[in-house]
Amino acid sequence: MEEADFAAHLTATMTGSALTMLIGLGHRTGLLEAAARGPATSAGLAERAGLQERYVREWLGAMVTGGIFTLDAGEYTFPPEHAKFLLGDTAANLMPSLLTLSAFTGILPDLERAFAAGGGVPRAAYGPYLETLGAKTGDSWKHIYREHLVDGFFGAVPGLTERLTAGARVLDLGCGAGNAIAVAARAFPASRFTGIDINERVIDQAKETTSGLPNVEFAVGDAAELTGDYDVITAFDAVHDQDRPDVVLRRVHGALREDGLFFMVDTNFSSDVAKNVGNPLAALCYSISLMYCTTTSLAEGGAALGAMWGTETAREMLADAGFRHVDVLESPRPQNCVYACRP
Ligand SMILES: C[S@@+](CC[C@H](N)C(=O)[O-])C[C@H]1O[C@@H](n2cnc3c(N)ncnc32)[C@H](O)[C@@H]1O
Protein backbone atom coordinates (compact mmCIF):
# COMPACT_ATOMS: atom_id res chain seq x y z
CA MET A 1 0.00 0.00 0.00
CA GLU A 2 1.29 3.49 -0.89
CA GLU A 3 1.99 5.83 2.04
CA ALA A 4 -0.93 8.11 1.21
CA ASP A 5 -3.24 5.13 0.78
CA PHE A 6 -2.17 3.77 4.15
CA ALA A 7 -2.83 7.12 5.85
CA ALA A 8 -6.32 7.14 4.31
CA HIS A 9 -6.84 3.52 5.37
CA LEU A 10 -5.89 4.36 8.95
CA THR A 11 -8.18 7.39 9.01
CA ALA A 12 -11.05 5.24 7.74
CA THR A 13 -10.25 2.73 10.49
CA MET A 14 -10.47 5.44 13.16
CA THR A 15 -13.69 6.75 11.60
CA GLY A 16 -15.21 3.27 11.80
CA SER A 17 -14.29 3.03 15.45
CA ALA A 18 -15.77 6.46 16.26
CA LEU A 19 -18.97 5.74 14.31
CA THR A 20 -19.34 2.41 16.13
CA MET A 21 -19.46 4.34 19.42
CA LEU A 22 -21.94 6.89 18.11
CA ILE A 23 -24.22 4.29 16.51
CA GLY A 24 -24.37 2.52 19.89
CA LEU A 25 -25.23 5.86 21.47
CA GLY A 26 -27.97 6.33 18.86
CA HIS A 27 -29.41 2.96 19.84
CA ARG A 28 -29.43 3.70 23.58
CA THR A 29 -30.85 7.22 23.28
CA GLY A 30 -33.59 6.12 20.88
CA LEU A 31 -32.27 8.35 18.09
CA LEU A 32 -32.06 5.55 15.55
CA GLU A 33 -35.65 4.44 16.21
CA ALA A 34 -36.86 8.05 16.01
CA ALA A 35 -34.94 8.76 12.80
CA ALA A 36 -36.37 5.64 11.15
CA ARG A 37 -39.85 7.21 11.44
CA GLY A 38 -39.03 9.62 8.59
CA PRO A 39 -36.91 12.60 7.47
CA ALA A 40 -36.43 15.38 10.02
CA THR A 41 -34.37 18.48 10.76
CA SER A 42 -32.07 18.30 13.77
CA ALA A 43 -34.66 20.22 15.81
CA GLY A 44 -37.45 17.93 14.61
CA LEU A 45 -35.50 14.79 15.43
CA ALA A 46 -34.46 16.15 18.84
CA GLU A 47 -38.10 16.85 19.65
CA ARG A 48 -39.20 13.45 18.37
CA ALA A 49 -36.63 11.69 20.56
CA GLY A 50 -37.01 14.04 23.54
CA LEU A 51 -33.31 15.03 23.44
CA GLN A 52 -31.14 18.16 23.35
CA GLU A 53 -30.92 19.65 19.84
CA ARG A 54 -27.27 20.71 20.12
CA TYR A 55 -26.16 17.14 20.79
CA VAL A 56 -28.48 15.67 18.19
CA ARG A 57 -27.17 18.10 15.53
CA GLU A 58 -23.55 17.09 16.10
CA TRP A 59 -24.50 13.39 16.14
CA LEU A 60 -26.37 13.87 12.87
CA GLY A 61 -23.26 15.49 11.41
CA ALA A 62 -21.33 12.29 12.10
CA MET A 63 -24.16 10.08 10.81
CA VAL A 64 -24.55 11.93 7.52
CA THR A 65 -20.86 12.39 6.74
CA GLY A 66 -20.24 8.81 7.88
CA GLY A 67 -22.64 7.45 5.26
CA ILE A 68 -25.27 6.17 7.70
CA PHE A 69 -27.87 8.90 7.04
CA THR A 70 -28.49 11.15 4.02
CA LEU A 71 -29.15 14.90 4.01
CA ASP A 72 -31.43 16.80 1.68
CA ALA A 73 -32.50 20.44 2.05
CA GLY A 74 -31.81 20.48 5.80
CA GLU A 75 -33.63 17.22 6.51
CA TYR A 76 -31.83 14.09 7.67
CA THR A 77 -33.00 10.68 6.50
CA PHE A 78 -32.19 7.24 7.86
CA PRO A 79 -32.91 5.24 4.69
CA PRO A 80 -34.86 2.01 5.27
CA GLU A 81 -32.20 0.09 3.33
CA HIS A 82 -29.68 1.23 6.00
CA ALA A 83 -32.07 1.01 8.96
CA LYS A 84 -32.63 -2.72 8.42
CA PHE A 85 -28.98 -3.32 9.42
CA LEU A 86 -29.38 -1.47 12.74
CA LEU A 87 -33.01 -1.98 13.78
CA GLY A 88 -35.55 -4.78 13.83
CA ASP A 89 -35.85 -8.45 14.63
CA THR A 90 -34.00 -9.89 11.65
CA ALA A 91 -30.66 -11.57 11.03
CA ALA A 92 -29.59 -8.51 9.03
CA ASN A 93 -29.57 -6.36 12.20
CA LEU A 94 -25.93 -5.96 13.26
CA MET A 95 -26.71 -3.96 16.42
CA PRO A 96 -26.20 -6.86 18.88
CA SER A 97 -22.71 -7.43 17.45
CA LEU A 98 -21.94 -3.72 17.38
CA LEU A 99 -22.88 -3.31 21.06
CA THR A 100 -20.92 -6.40 22.05
CA LEU A 101 -17.86 -5.02 20.30
CA SER A 102 -18.23 -1.69 22.13
CA ALA A 103 -18.50 -3.55 25.45
CA PHE A 104 -15.01 -4.98 24.94
CA THR A 105 -13.50 -1.54 25.56
CA GLY A 106 -14.42 -2.06 29.24
CA ILE A 107 -12.11 -5.05 29.65
CA LEU A 108 -9.16 -3.57 27.69
CA PRO A 109 -7.15 -2.60 30.83
CA ASP A 110 -7.41 -6.20 32.10
CA LEU A 111 -6.48 -7.55 28.67
CA GLU A 112 -3.45 -5.27 28.51
CA ARG A 113 -2.32 -6.49 31.92
CA ALA A 114 -2.66 -10.09 30.72
CA PHE A 115 -0.37 -9.36 27.72
CA ALA A 116 2.44 -8.77 30.19
CA ALA A 117 1.49 -10.96 33.13
CA GLY A 118 -0.17 -13.89 31.34
CA GLY A 119 -3.52 -15.39 32.29
CA GLY A 120 -6.64 -13.88 30.87
CA VAL A 121 -9.90 -12.01 31.42
CA PRO A 122 -12.62 -14.25 32.92
CA ARG A 123 -16.05 -14.44 31.26
CA ALA A 124 -17.73 -12.89 34.31
CA ALA A 125 -15.74 -9.66 33.81
CA TYR A 126 -17.67 -8.87 30.59
CA GLY A 127 -21.12 -8.97 32.19
CA PRO A 128 -21.27 -5.43 33.59
CA TYR A 129 -20.11 -3.86 30.29
CA LEU A 130 -22.51 -5.90 28.17
CA GLU A 131 -25.35 -4.96 30.51
CA THR A 132 -24.45 -1.24 30.63
CA LEU A 133 -24.45 -1.06 26.84
CA GLY A 134 -27.61 -3.11 26.48
CA ALA A 135 -25.80 -5.77 24.45
CA LYS A 136 -27.55 -9.13 24.22
CA THR A 137 -24.99 -11.39 22.65
CA GLY A 138 -27.48 -14.12 21.76
CA ASP A 139 -29.80 -11.84 19.81
CA SER A 140 -27.97 -11.99 16.47
CA TRP A 141 -27.98 -15.76 16.52
CA LYS A 142 -31.66 -15.91 17.54
CA HIS A 143 -32.62 -14.21 14.28
CA ILE A 144 -30.07 -16.14 12.25
CA TYR A 145 -31.52 -19.47 13.46
CA ARG A 146 -35.08 -18.36 12.78
CA GLU A 147 -34.23 -17.41 9.21
CA HIS A 148 -31.49 -19.87 8.27
CA LEU A 149 -31.32 -22.88 10.61
CA VAL A 150 -33.58 -25.32 8.80
CA ASP A 151 -33.01 -24.56 5.13
CA GLY A 152 -29.59 -22.93 5.32
CA PHE A 153 -27.57 -24.72 8.01
CA PHE A 154 -29.30 -28.12 8.29
CA GLY A 155 -30.12 -28.03 4.57
CA ALA A 156 -26.38 -27.89 3.78
CA VAL A 157 -25.94 -31.51 4.94
CA PRO A 158 -27.49 -34.08 2.59
CA GLY A 159 -30.00 -36.33 4.35
CA LEU A 160 -30.07 -34.42 7.66
CA THR A 161 -33.48 -32.80 7.20
CA GLU A 162 -34.99 -36.20 6.32
CA ARG A 163 -33.42 -37.80 9.41
CA LEU A 164 -34.73 -35.07 11.70
CA THR A 165 -38.16 -35.24 10.10
CA ALA A 166 -38.32 -39.01 10.68
CA GLY A 167 -37.32 -38.57 14.34
CA ALA A 168 -33.84 -38.48 15.87
CA ARG A 169 -32.23 -38.18 19.32
CA VAL A 170 -30.37 -34.86 19.15
CA LEU A 171 -28.00 -33.24 21.64
CA ASP A 172 -27.02 -29.57 21.33
CA LEU A 173 -23.67 -28.97 23.03
CA GLY A 174 -23.14 -25.49 24.52
CA CYS A 175 -26.78 -24.72 23.75
CA GLY A 176 -26.69 -21.23 25.33
CA ALA A 177 -30.14 -19.65 25.62
CA GLY A 178 -31.70 -22.44 23.53
CA ASN A 179 -32.34 -20.35 20.44
CA ALA A 180 -31.30 -23.07 17.98
CA ILE A 181 -33.22 -25.81 19.80
CA ALA A 182 -36.36 -23.64 19.88
CA VAL A 183 -36.38 -23.44 16.10
CA ALA A 184 -35.34 -27.05 15.50
CA ALA A 185 -37.83 -28.55 17.97
CA ARG A 186 -40.70 -26.73 16.25
CA ALA A 187 -39.54 -27.70 12.77
CA PHE A 188 -38.96 -31.37 13.65
CA PRO A 189 -41.62 -32.47 16.16
CA ALA A 190 -40.75 -36.18 15.78
CA SER A 191 -37.18 -35.54 17.02
CA ARG A 192 -36.20 -35.16 20.65
CA PHE A 193 -33.71 -32.42 21.60
CA THR A 194 -31.48 -32.20 24.67
CA GLY A 195 -29.48 -29.04 25.32
CA ILE A 196 -26.50 -28.94 27.67
CA ASP A 197 -24.51 -25.94 28.77
CA ILE A 198 -22.02 -25.38 31.56
CA ASN A 199 -23.64 -22.08 32.47
CA GLU A 200 -26.64 -22.50 34.78
CA ARG A 201 -28.00 -19.02 34.00
CA VAL A 202 -28.31 -19.69 30.26
CA ILE A 203 -29.97 -23.05 30.91
CA ASP A 204 -32.69 -21.16 32.81
CA GLN A 205 -33.06 -18.85 29.80
CA ALA A 206 -33.20 -21.86 27.46
CA LYS A 207 -36.08 -23.35 29.46
CA GLU A 208 -37.93 -20.07 29.10
CA THR A 209 -37.14 -19.76 25.37
CA THR A 210 -38.58 -23.22 24.68
CA SER A 211 -41.38 -23.31 27.23
CA GLY A 212 -44.36 -25.33 26.01
CA LEU A 213 -42.34 -27.40 23.54
CA PRO A 214 -42.85 -31.09 24.43
CA ASN A 215 -39.74 -32.47 22.69
CA VAL A 216 -36.98 -30.55 24.50
CA GLU A 217 -35.04 -30.92 27.72
CA PHE A 218 -32.03 -29.13 29.19
CA ALA A 219 -29.31 -29.89 31.67
CA VAL A 220 -26.41 -28.03 33.15
CA GLY A 221 -23.39 -30.07 32.14
CA ASP A 222 -19.80 -30.02 31.00
CA ALA A 223 -19.30 -31.15 27.39
CA ALA A 224 -15.92 -32.55 28.46
CA GLU A 225 -17.86 -35.18 30.43
CA LEU A 226 -20.44 -35.97 27.76
CA THR A 227 -21.77 -39.51 27.41
CA GLY A 228 -24.72 -40.92 25.51
CA ASP A 229 -25.96 -42.61 22.37
CA TYR A 230 -27.22 -39.85 20.08
CA ASP A 231 -28.17 -39.83 16.40
CA VAL A 232 -27.07 -36.24 15.96
CA ILE A 233 -24.93 -33.92 18.10
CA THR A 234 -24.93 -30.24 17.16
CA ALA A 235 -22.58 -27.48 18.27
CA PHE A 236 -23.29 -23.92 17.19
CA ASP A 237 -20.36 -21.60 17.76
CA ALA A 238 -19.54 -23.66 20.85
CA VAL A 239 -16.34 -25.63 20.17
CA HIS A 240 -13.53 -23.12 19.66
CA ASP A 241 -14.26 -21.48 23.06
CA GLN A 242 -13.98 -24.77 24.95
CA ASP A 243 -11.28 -24.94 27.58
CA ARG A 244 -10.55 -28.56 26.57
CA PRO A 245 -11.74 -28.81 22.93
CA ASP A 246 -9.75 -32.01 22.25
CA VAL A 247 -11.44 -33.78 25.16
CA VAL A 248 -14.86 -32.44 24.10
CA LEU A 249 -14.45 -33.67 20.52
CA ARG A 250 -13.43 -37.13 21.73
CA ARG A 251 -16.47 -37.19 24.03
CA VAL A 252 -18.72 -36.15 21.14
CA HIS A 253 -17.33 -38.96 19.02
CA GLY A 254 -17.95 -41.42 21.85
CA ALA A 255 -21.52 -40.21 22.45
CA LEU A 256 -22.66 -40.79 18.86
CA ARG A 257 -24.22 -43.91 17.42
CA GLU A 258 -22.20 -45.64 14.72
CA ASP A 259 -24.29 -44.02 11.99
CA GLY A 260 -24.47 -40.72 13.90
CA LEU A 261 -23.61 -37.22 12.75
CA PHE A 262 -21.70 -34.45 14.49
CA PHE A 263 -22.94 -31.17 13.04
CA MET A 264 -20.64 -28.30 13.97
CA VAL A 265 -21.08 -24.67 12.94
CA ASP A 266 -17.93 -22.64 13.45
CA THR A 267 -15.91 -19.85 11.88
CA ASN A 268 -14.87 -20.13 8.23
CA PHE A 269 -11.24 -19.06 8.02
CA SER A 270 -7.85 -20.63 7.41
CA SER A 271 -5.59 -21.65 10.30
CA ASP A 272 -2.81 -19.92 8.36
CA VAL A 273 -2.96 -16.16 8.92
CA ALA A 274 -1.29 -15.54 5.54
CA LYS A 275 -4.27 -17.15 3.80
CA ASN A 276 -6.69 -14.84 5.65
CA VAL A 277 -5.03 -11.67 4.32
CA GLY A 278 -7.56 -10.01 2.01
CA ASN A 279 -10.56 -11.70 3.66
CA PRO A 280 -12.73 -8.68 4.57
CA LEU A 281 -14.07 -10.40 7.71
CA ALA A 282 -10.76 -11.64 9.09
CA ALA A 283 -9.48 -8.59 11.01
CA LEU A 284 -12.79 -8.21 12.83
CA CYS A 285 -12.85 -11.90 13.73
CA TYR A 286 -9.19 -11.91 14.92
CA SER A 287 -10.03 -8.85 17.07
CA ILE A 288 -13.08 -10.50 18.64
CA SER A 289 -11.07 -13.67 19.12
CA LEU A 290 -8.38 -11.75 21.00
CA MET A 291 -10.77 -9.62 23.07
CA TYR A 292 -13.04 -12.54 24.04
CA CYS A 293 -12.38 -16.11 22.89
CA THR A 294 -8.64 -16.32 23.47
CA THR A 295 -8.43 -14.39 26.71
CA THR A 296 -11.46 -16.03 28.37
CA SER A 297 -9.98 -19.44 27.63
CA LEU A 298 -6.54 -18.40 28.97
CA ALA A 299 -8.26 -17.14 32.13
CA GLU A 300 -9.31 -20.75 32.79
CA GLY A 301 -5.96 -22.24 31.79
CA GLY A 302 -7.70 -23.48 28.62
CA ALA A 303 -6.41 -24.36 25.15
CA ALA A 304 -7.17 -20.85 23.79
CA LEU A 305 -7.87 -22.06 20.27
CA GLY A 306 -9.50 -18.73 19.49
CA ALA A 307 -12.16 -18.04 16.90
CA MET A 308 -9.54 -18.17 14.13
CA TRP A 309 -8.47 -21.76 14.77
CA GLY A 310 -9.36 -22.38 11.14
CA THR A 311 -10.59 -25.25 9.06
CA GLU A 312 -7.18 -26.99 8.83
CA THR A 313 -6.78 -27.24 12.64
CA ALA A 314 -10.43 -28.19 13.04
CA ARG A 315 -10.02 -31.04 10.54
CA GLU A 316 -6.90 -32.27 12.34
CA MET A 317 -8.60 -32.20 15.73
CA LEU A 318 -11.72 -33.93 14.40
CA ALA A 319 -9.56 -36.67 12.89
CA ASP A 320 -7.65 -37.03 16.21
CA ALA A 321 -10.99 -37.37 18.00
CA GLY A 322 -11.81 -40.33 15.77
CA PHE A 323 -14.01 -38.86 13.02
CA ARG A 324 -13.24 -40.65 9.77
CA HIS A 325 -15.35 -38.59 7.38
CA VAL A 326 -15.47 -34.81 7.66
CA ASP A 327 -17.07 -32.53 5.06
CA VAL A 328 -16.64 -28.78 5.38
CA LEU A 329 -19.66 -27.13 3.76
CA GLU A 330 -20.72 -23.59 2.93
CA SER A 331 -23.27 -21.96 5.24
CA PRO A 332 -25.68 -19.05 4.65
CA ARG A 333 -23.09 -16.78 6.34
CA PRO A 334 -19.66 -16.31 4.76
CA GLN A 335 -17.99 -16.11 8.20
CA ASN A 336 -19.30 -19.55 9.20
CA CYS A 337 -19.01 -23.02 7.75
CA VAL A 338 -20.70 -26.30 8.59
CA TYR A 339 -18.70 -29.40 9.50
CA ALA A 340 -20.56 -32.65 8.82
CA CYS A 341 -18.58 -35.26 10.76
CA ARG A 342 -19.25 -38.99 10.75
CA PRO A 343 -17.67 -41.54 13.11
C1 LIG B 1 -20.77 -18.67 21.97
S1 LIG B 1 -21.90 -19.49 23.01
C2 LIG B 1 -22.99 -20.25 21.83
C3 LIG B 1 -24.32 -20.57 22.42
C4 LIG B 1 -25.34 -21.22 21.49
N1 LIG B 1 -24.84 -22.44 20.88
C5 LIG B 1 -25.80 -20.26 20.44
O1 LIG B 1 -25.47 -20.46 19.27
O2 LIG B 1 -26.51 -19.28 20.77
C6 LIG B 1 -20.96 -20.88 23.61
C7 LIG B 1 -21.66 -21.64 24.73
O3 LIG B 1 -20.87 -22.77 25.11
C8 LIG B 1 -21.00 -22.93 26.52
N2 LIG B 1 -19.87 -23.74 27.02
C9 LIG B 1 -18.59 -23.38 27.12
N3 LIG B 1 -17.86 -24.40 27.64
C10 LIG B 1 -18.71 -25.42 27.84
C11 LIG B 1 -18.57 -26.75 28.34
N4 LIG B 1 -17.37 -27.23 28.71
N5 LIG B 1 -19.65 -27.53 28.39
C12 LIG B 1 -20.88 -27.07 28.01
N6 LIG B 1 -21.06 -25.81 27.55
C13 LIG B 1 -20.01 -25.00 27.45
C14 LIG B 1 -21.01 -21.50 27.04
O4 LIG B 1 -21.56 -21.43 28.34
C15 LIG B 1 -21.88 -20.80 25.98
O5 LIG B 1 -23.24 -20.79 26.33
Short mmCIF file of N, CA and C in Angstrom, two decimals, residues 168-243:
data_model
loop_
_atom_site.label_atom_id
_atom_site.label_comp_id
_atom_site.label_asym_id
_atom_site.label_seq_id
_atom_site.Cartn_x
_atom_site.Cartn_y
_atom_site.Cartn_z
N ALA A 168 -35.20 -38.14 15.44
CA ALA A 168 -33.84 -38.48 15.87
C ALA A 168 -33.64 -38.00 17.31
N ARG A 169 -32.65 -38.63 17.98
CA ARG A 169 -32.23 -38.18 19.32
C ARG A 169 -31.11 -37.18 19.11
N VAL A 170 -31.33 -35.92 19.47
CA VAL A 170 -30.37 -34.86 19.15
C VAL A 170 -29.87 -34.22 20.44
N LEU A 171 -28.57 -33.99 20.52
CA LEU A 171 -28.00 -33.24 21.64
C LEU A 171 -27.36 -31.97 21.09
N ASP A 172 -27.68 -30.83 21.71
CA ASP A 172 -27.02 -29.57 21.33
C ASP A 172 -26.04 -29.20 22.43
N LEU A 173 -24.78 -29.18 22.07
CA LEU A 173 -23.67 -28.97 23.03
C LEU A 173 -23.39 -27.47 23.14
N GLY A 174 -23.35 -26.93 24.35
CA GLY A 174 -23.14 -25.49 24.52
C GLY A 174 -24.34 -24.75 23.95
N CYS A 175 -25.54 -25.18 24.40
CA CYS A 175 -26.78 -24.72 23.75
C CYS A 175 -27.10 -23.25 24.04
N GLY A 176 -26.41 -22.63 25.01
CA GLY A 176 -26.69 -21.23 25.33
C GLY A 176 -28.15 -21.05 25.72
N ALA A 177 -28.76 -19.97 25.24
CA ALA A 177 -30.14 -19.65 25.62
C ALA A 177 -31.18 -20.47 24.86
N GLY A 178 -30.76 -21.50 24.16
CA GLY A 178 -31.70 -22.44 23.53
C GLY A 178 -32.34 -21.94 22.25
N ASN A 179 -31.72 -20.93 21.64
CA ASN A 179 -32.34 -20.35 20.44
C ASN A 179 -32.36 -21.31 19.26
N ALA A 180 -31.32 -22.12 19.11
CA ALA A 180 -31.30 -23.07 17.98
C ALA A 180 -32.30 -24.20 18.25
N ILE A 181 -32.30 -24.70 19.47
CA ILE A 181 -33.22 -25.81 19.80
C ILE A 181 -34.67 -25.36 19.63
N ALA A 182 -34.97 -24.12 20.00
CA ALA A 182 -36.36 -23.64 19.88
C ALA A 182 -36.85 -23.74 18.45
N VAL A 183 -35.99 -23.37 17.51
CA VAL A 183 -36.38 -23.44 16.10
C VAL A 183 -36.44 -24.89 15.63
N ALA A 184 -35.41 -25.67 15.99
CA ALA A 184 -35.34 -27.05 15.50
C ALA A 184 -36.47 -27.90 16.06
N ALA A 185 -36.80 -27.71 17.34
CA ALA A 185 -37.83 -28.55 17.97
C ALA A 185 -39.21 -28.28 17.34
N ARG A 186 -39.43 -27.04 16.92
CA ARG A 186 -40.70 -26.73 16.25
C ARG A 186 -40.73 -27.32 14.85
N ALA A 187 -39.59 -27.23 14.17
CA ALA A 187 -39.54 -27.70 12.77
C ALA A 187 -39.57 -29.22 12.68
N PHE A 188 -39.07 -29.91 13.72
CA PHE A 188 -38.96 -31.37 13.65
C PHE A 188 -39.60 -31.99 14.89
N PRO A 189 -40.93 -32.01 14.96
CA PRO A 189 -41.62 -32.47 16.16
C PRO A 189 -41.38 -33.94 16.48
N ALA A 190 -40.98 -34.75 15.50
CA ALA A 190 -40.75 -36.18 15.78
C ALA A 190 -39.37 -36.41 16.41
N SER A 191 -38.51 -35.40 16.40
CA SER A 191 -37.18 -35.54 17.02
C SER A 191 -37.23 -35.04 18.46
N ARG A 192 -36.26 -35.55 19.24
CA ARG A 192 -36.20 -35.16 20.65
C ARG A 192 -34.86 -34.46 20.89
N PHE A 193 -34.90 -33.26 21.48
CA PHE A 193 -33.71 -32.42 21.60
C PHE A 193 -33.31 -32.23 23.06
N THR A 194 -32.03 -32.47 23.34
CA THR A 194 -31.48 -32.20 24.67
C THR A 194 -30.41 -31.12 24.52
N GLY A 195 -30.51 -30.09 25.35
CA GLY A 195 -29.48 -29.04 25.32
C GLY A 195 -28.66 -29.11 26.58
N ILE A 196 -27.33 -29.05 26.45
CA ILE A 196 -26.50 -28.94 27.67
C ILE A 196 -25.61 -27.70 27.56
N ASP A 197 -25.41 -27.09 28.69
CA ASP A 197 -24.51 -25.94 28.77
C ASP A 197 -23.93 -25.90 30.18
N ILE A 198 -22.71 -25.42 30.27
CA ILE A 198 -22.02 -25.38 31.56
C ILE A 198 -22.52 -24.24 32.43
N ASN A 199 -23.20 -23.29 31.78
CA ASN A 199 -23.64 -22.08 32.47
C ASN A 199 -25.10 -22.22 32.92
N GLU A 200 -25.30 -22.28 34.22
CA GLU A 200 -26.64 -22.50 34.78
C GLU A 200 -27.62 -21.41 34.36
N ARG A 201 -27.13 -20.16 34.30
CA ARG A 201 -28.00 -19.02 34.00
C ARG A 201 -28.60 -19.16 32.58
N VAL A 202 -27.78 -19.58 31.62
CA VAL A 202 -28.31 -19.69 30.26
C VAL A 202 -29.25 -20.88 30.12
N ILE A 203 -29.04 -21.91 30.95
CA ILE A 203 -29.97 -23.05 30.91
C ILE A 203 -31.35 -22.59 31.38
N ASP A 204 -31.39 -21.72 32.38
CA ASP A 204 -32.69 -21.16 32.81
C ASP A 204 -33.34 -20.39 31.67
N GLN A 205 -32.52 -19.60 30.95
CA GLN A 205 -33.06 -18.85 29.80
C GLN A 205 -33.57 -19.81 28.73
N ALA A 206 -32.82 -20.90 28.50
CA ALA A 206 -33.20 -21.86 27.46
C ALA A 206 -34.56 -22.49 27.78
N LYS A 207 -34.79 -22.76 29.06
CA LYS A 207 -36.08 -23.35 29.46
C LYS A 207 -37.20 -22.37 29.15
N GLU A 208 -36.92 -21.10 29.38
CA GLU A 208 -37.93 -20.07 29.10
C GLU A 208 -38.17 -19.94 27.59
N THR A 209 -37.06 -19.91 26.83
CA THR A 209 -37.14 -19.76 25.37
C THR A 209 -38.00 -20.86 24.74
N THR A 210 -37.93 -22.07 25.32
CA THR A 210 -38.58 -23.22 24.68
C THR A 210 -39.82 -23.68 25.45
N SER A 211 -40.31 -22.83 26.35
CA SER A 211 -41.38 -23.31 27.23
C SER A 211 -42.61 -23.71 26.39
N GLY A 212 -43.20 -24.82 26.74
CA GLY A 212 -44.36 -25.33 26.01
C GLY A 212 -44.00 -26.34 24.93
N LEU A 213 -42.73 -26.42 24.56
CA LEU A 213 -42.34 -27.40 23.54
C LEU A 213 -42.16 -28.77 24.21
N PRO A 214 -42.88 -29.80 23.73
CA PRO A 214 -42.85 -31.09 24.43
C PRO A 214 -41.60 -31.92 24.16
N ASN A 215 -40.85 -31.59 23.10
CA ASN A 215 -39.74 -32.47 22.69
C ASN A 215 -38.36 -31.90 23.01
N VAL A 216 -38.29 -31.10 24.11
CA VAL A 216 -36.98 -30.55 24.50
C VAL A 216 -36.72 -30.79 25.98
N GLU A 217 -35.44 -30.89 26.31
CA GLU A 217 -35.04 -30.92 27.72
C GLU A 217 -33.65 -30.30 27.82
N PHE A 218 -33.33 -29.79 29.00
CA PHE A 218 -32.03 -29.13 29.19
C PHE A 218 -31.37 -29.62 30.45
N ALA A 219 -30.06 -29.54 30.46
CA ALA A 219 -29.31 -29.89 31.67
C ALA A 219 -28.06 -29.04 31.74
N VAL A 220 -27.70 -28.68 32.96
CA VAL A 220 -26.41 -28.03 33.15
C VAL A 220 -25.38 -29.15 33.09
N GLY A 221 -24.38 -29.00 32.24
CA GLY A 221 -23.39 -30.07 32.14
C GLY A 221 -22.15 -29.61 31.40
N ASP A 222 -21.07 -30.33 31.63
CA ASP A 222 -19.80 -30.02 31.00
C ASP A 222 -19.62 -30.94 29.79
N ALA A 223 -19.45 -30.35 28.62
CA ALA A 223 -19.30 -31.15 27.39
C ALA A 223 -18.07 -32.06 27.47
N ALA A 224 -17.12 -31.71 28.32
CA ALA A 224 -15.92 -32.55 28.46
C ALA A 224 -16.23 -33.85 29.22
N GLU A 225 -17.48 -33.94 29.73
CA GLU A 225 -17.86 -35.18 30.43
C GLU A 225 -19.05 -35.85 29.75
N LEU A 226 -19.26 -35.49 28.50
CA LEU A 226 -20.44 -35.97 27.76
C LEU A 226 -20.42 -37.49 27.56
N THR A 227 -21.60 -38.09 27.77
CA THR A 227 -21.77 -39.51 27.41
C THR A 227 -23.12 -39.62 26.72
N GLY A 228 -23.40 -40.75 26.11
CA GLY A 228 -24.72 -40.92 25.51
C GLY A 228 -24.67 -41.77 24.27
N ASP A 229 -25.81 -41.76 23.54
CA ASP A 229 -25.96 -42.61 22.37
C ASP A 229 -26.87 -41.85 21.39
N TYR A 230 -26.39 -40.77 20.86
CA TYR A 230 -27.22 -39.85 20.08
C TYR A 230 -27.12 -40.12 18.58
N ASP A 231 -28.21 -39.76 17.87
CA ASP A 231 -28.17 -39.83 16.40
C ASP A 231 -27.41 -38.62 15.85
N VAL A 232 -27.69 -37.48 16.46
CA VAL A 232 -27.07 -36.24 15.96
C VAL A 232 -26.62 -35.42 17.17
N ILE A 233 -25.39 -34.90 17.10
CA ILE A 233 -24.93 -33.92 18.10
C ILE A 233 -24.63 -32.64 17.33
N THR A 234 -25.18 -31.53 17.81
CA THR A 234 -24.93 -30.24 17.16
C THR A 234 -24.10 -29.36 18.09
N ALA A 235 -23.33 -28.47 17.49
CA ALA A 235 -22.58 -27.48 18.27
C ALA A 235 -22.54 -26.20 17.44
N PHE A 236 -23.25 -25.19 17.91
CA PHE A 236 -23.29 -23.92 17.19
C PHE A 236 -22.36 -22.94 17.89
N ASP A 237 -21.27 -22.61 17.24
CA ASP A 237 -20.36 -21.60 17.76
C ASP A 237 -19.93 -21.97 19.19
N ALA A 238 -19.75 -23.23 19.46
CA ALA A 238 -19.54 -23.66 20.85
C ALA A 238 -18.30 -24.52 21.03
N VAL A 239 -17.51 -24.75 19.98
CA VAL A 239 -16.34 -25.63 20.17
C VAL A 239 -15.05 -24.84 20.36
N HIS A 240 -14.85 -23.78 19.58
CA HIS A 240 -13.53 -23.12 19.66
C HIS A 240 -13.31 -22.42 21.02
N ASP A 241 -14.41 -22.12 21.74
CA ASP A 241 -14.26 -21.48 23.06
C ASP A 241 -14.05 -22.48 24.19
N GLN A 242 -14.12 -23.76 23.89
CA GLN A 242 -13.98 -24.77 24.95
C GLN A 242 -12.60 -24.70 25.60
N ASP A 243 -12.57 -24.91 26.91
CA ASP A 243 -11.28 -24.94 27.58
C ASP A 243 -10.48 -26.18 27.17
#
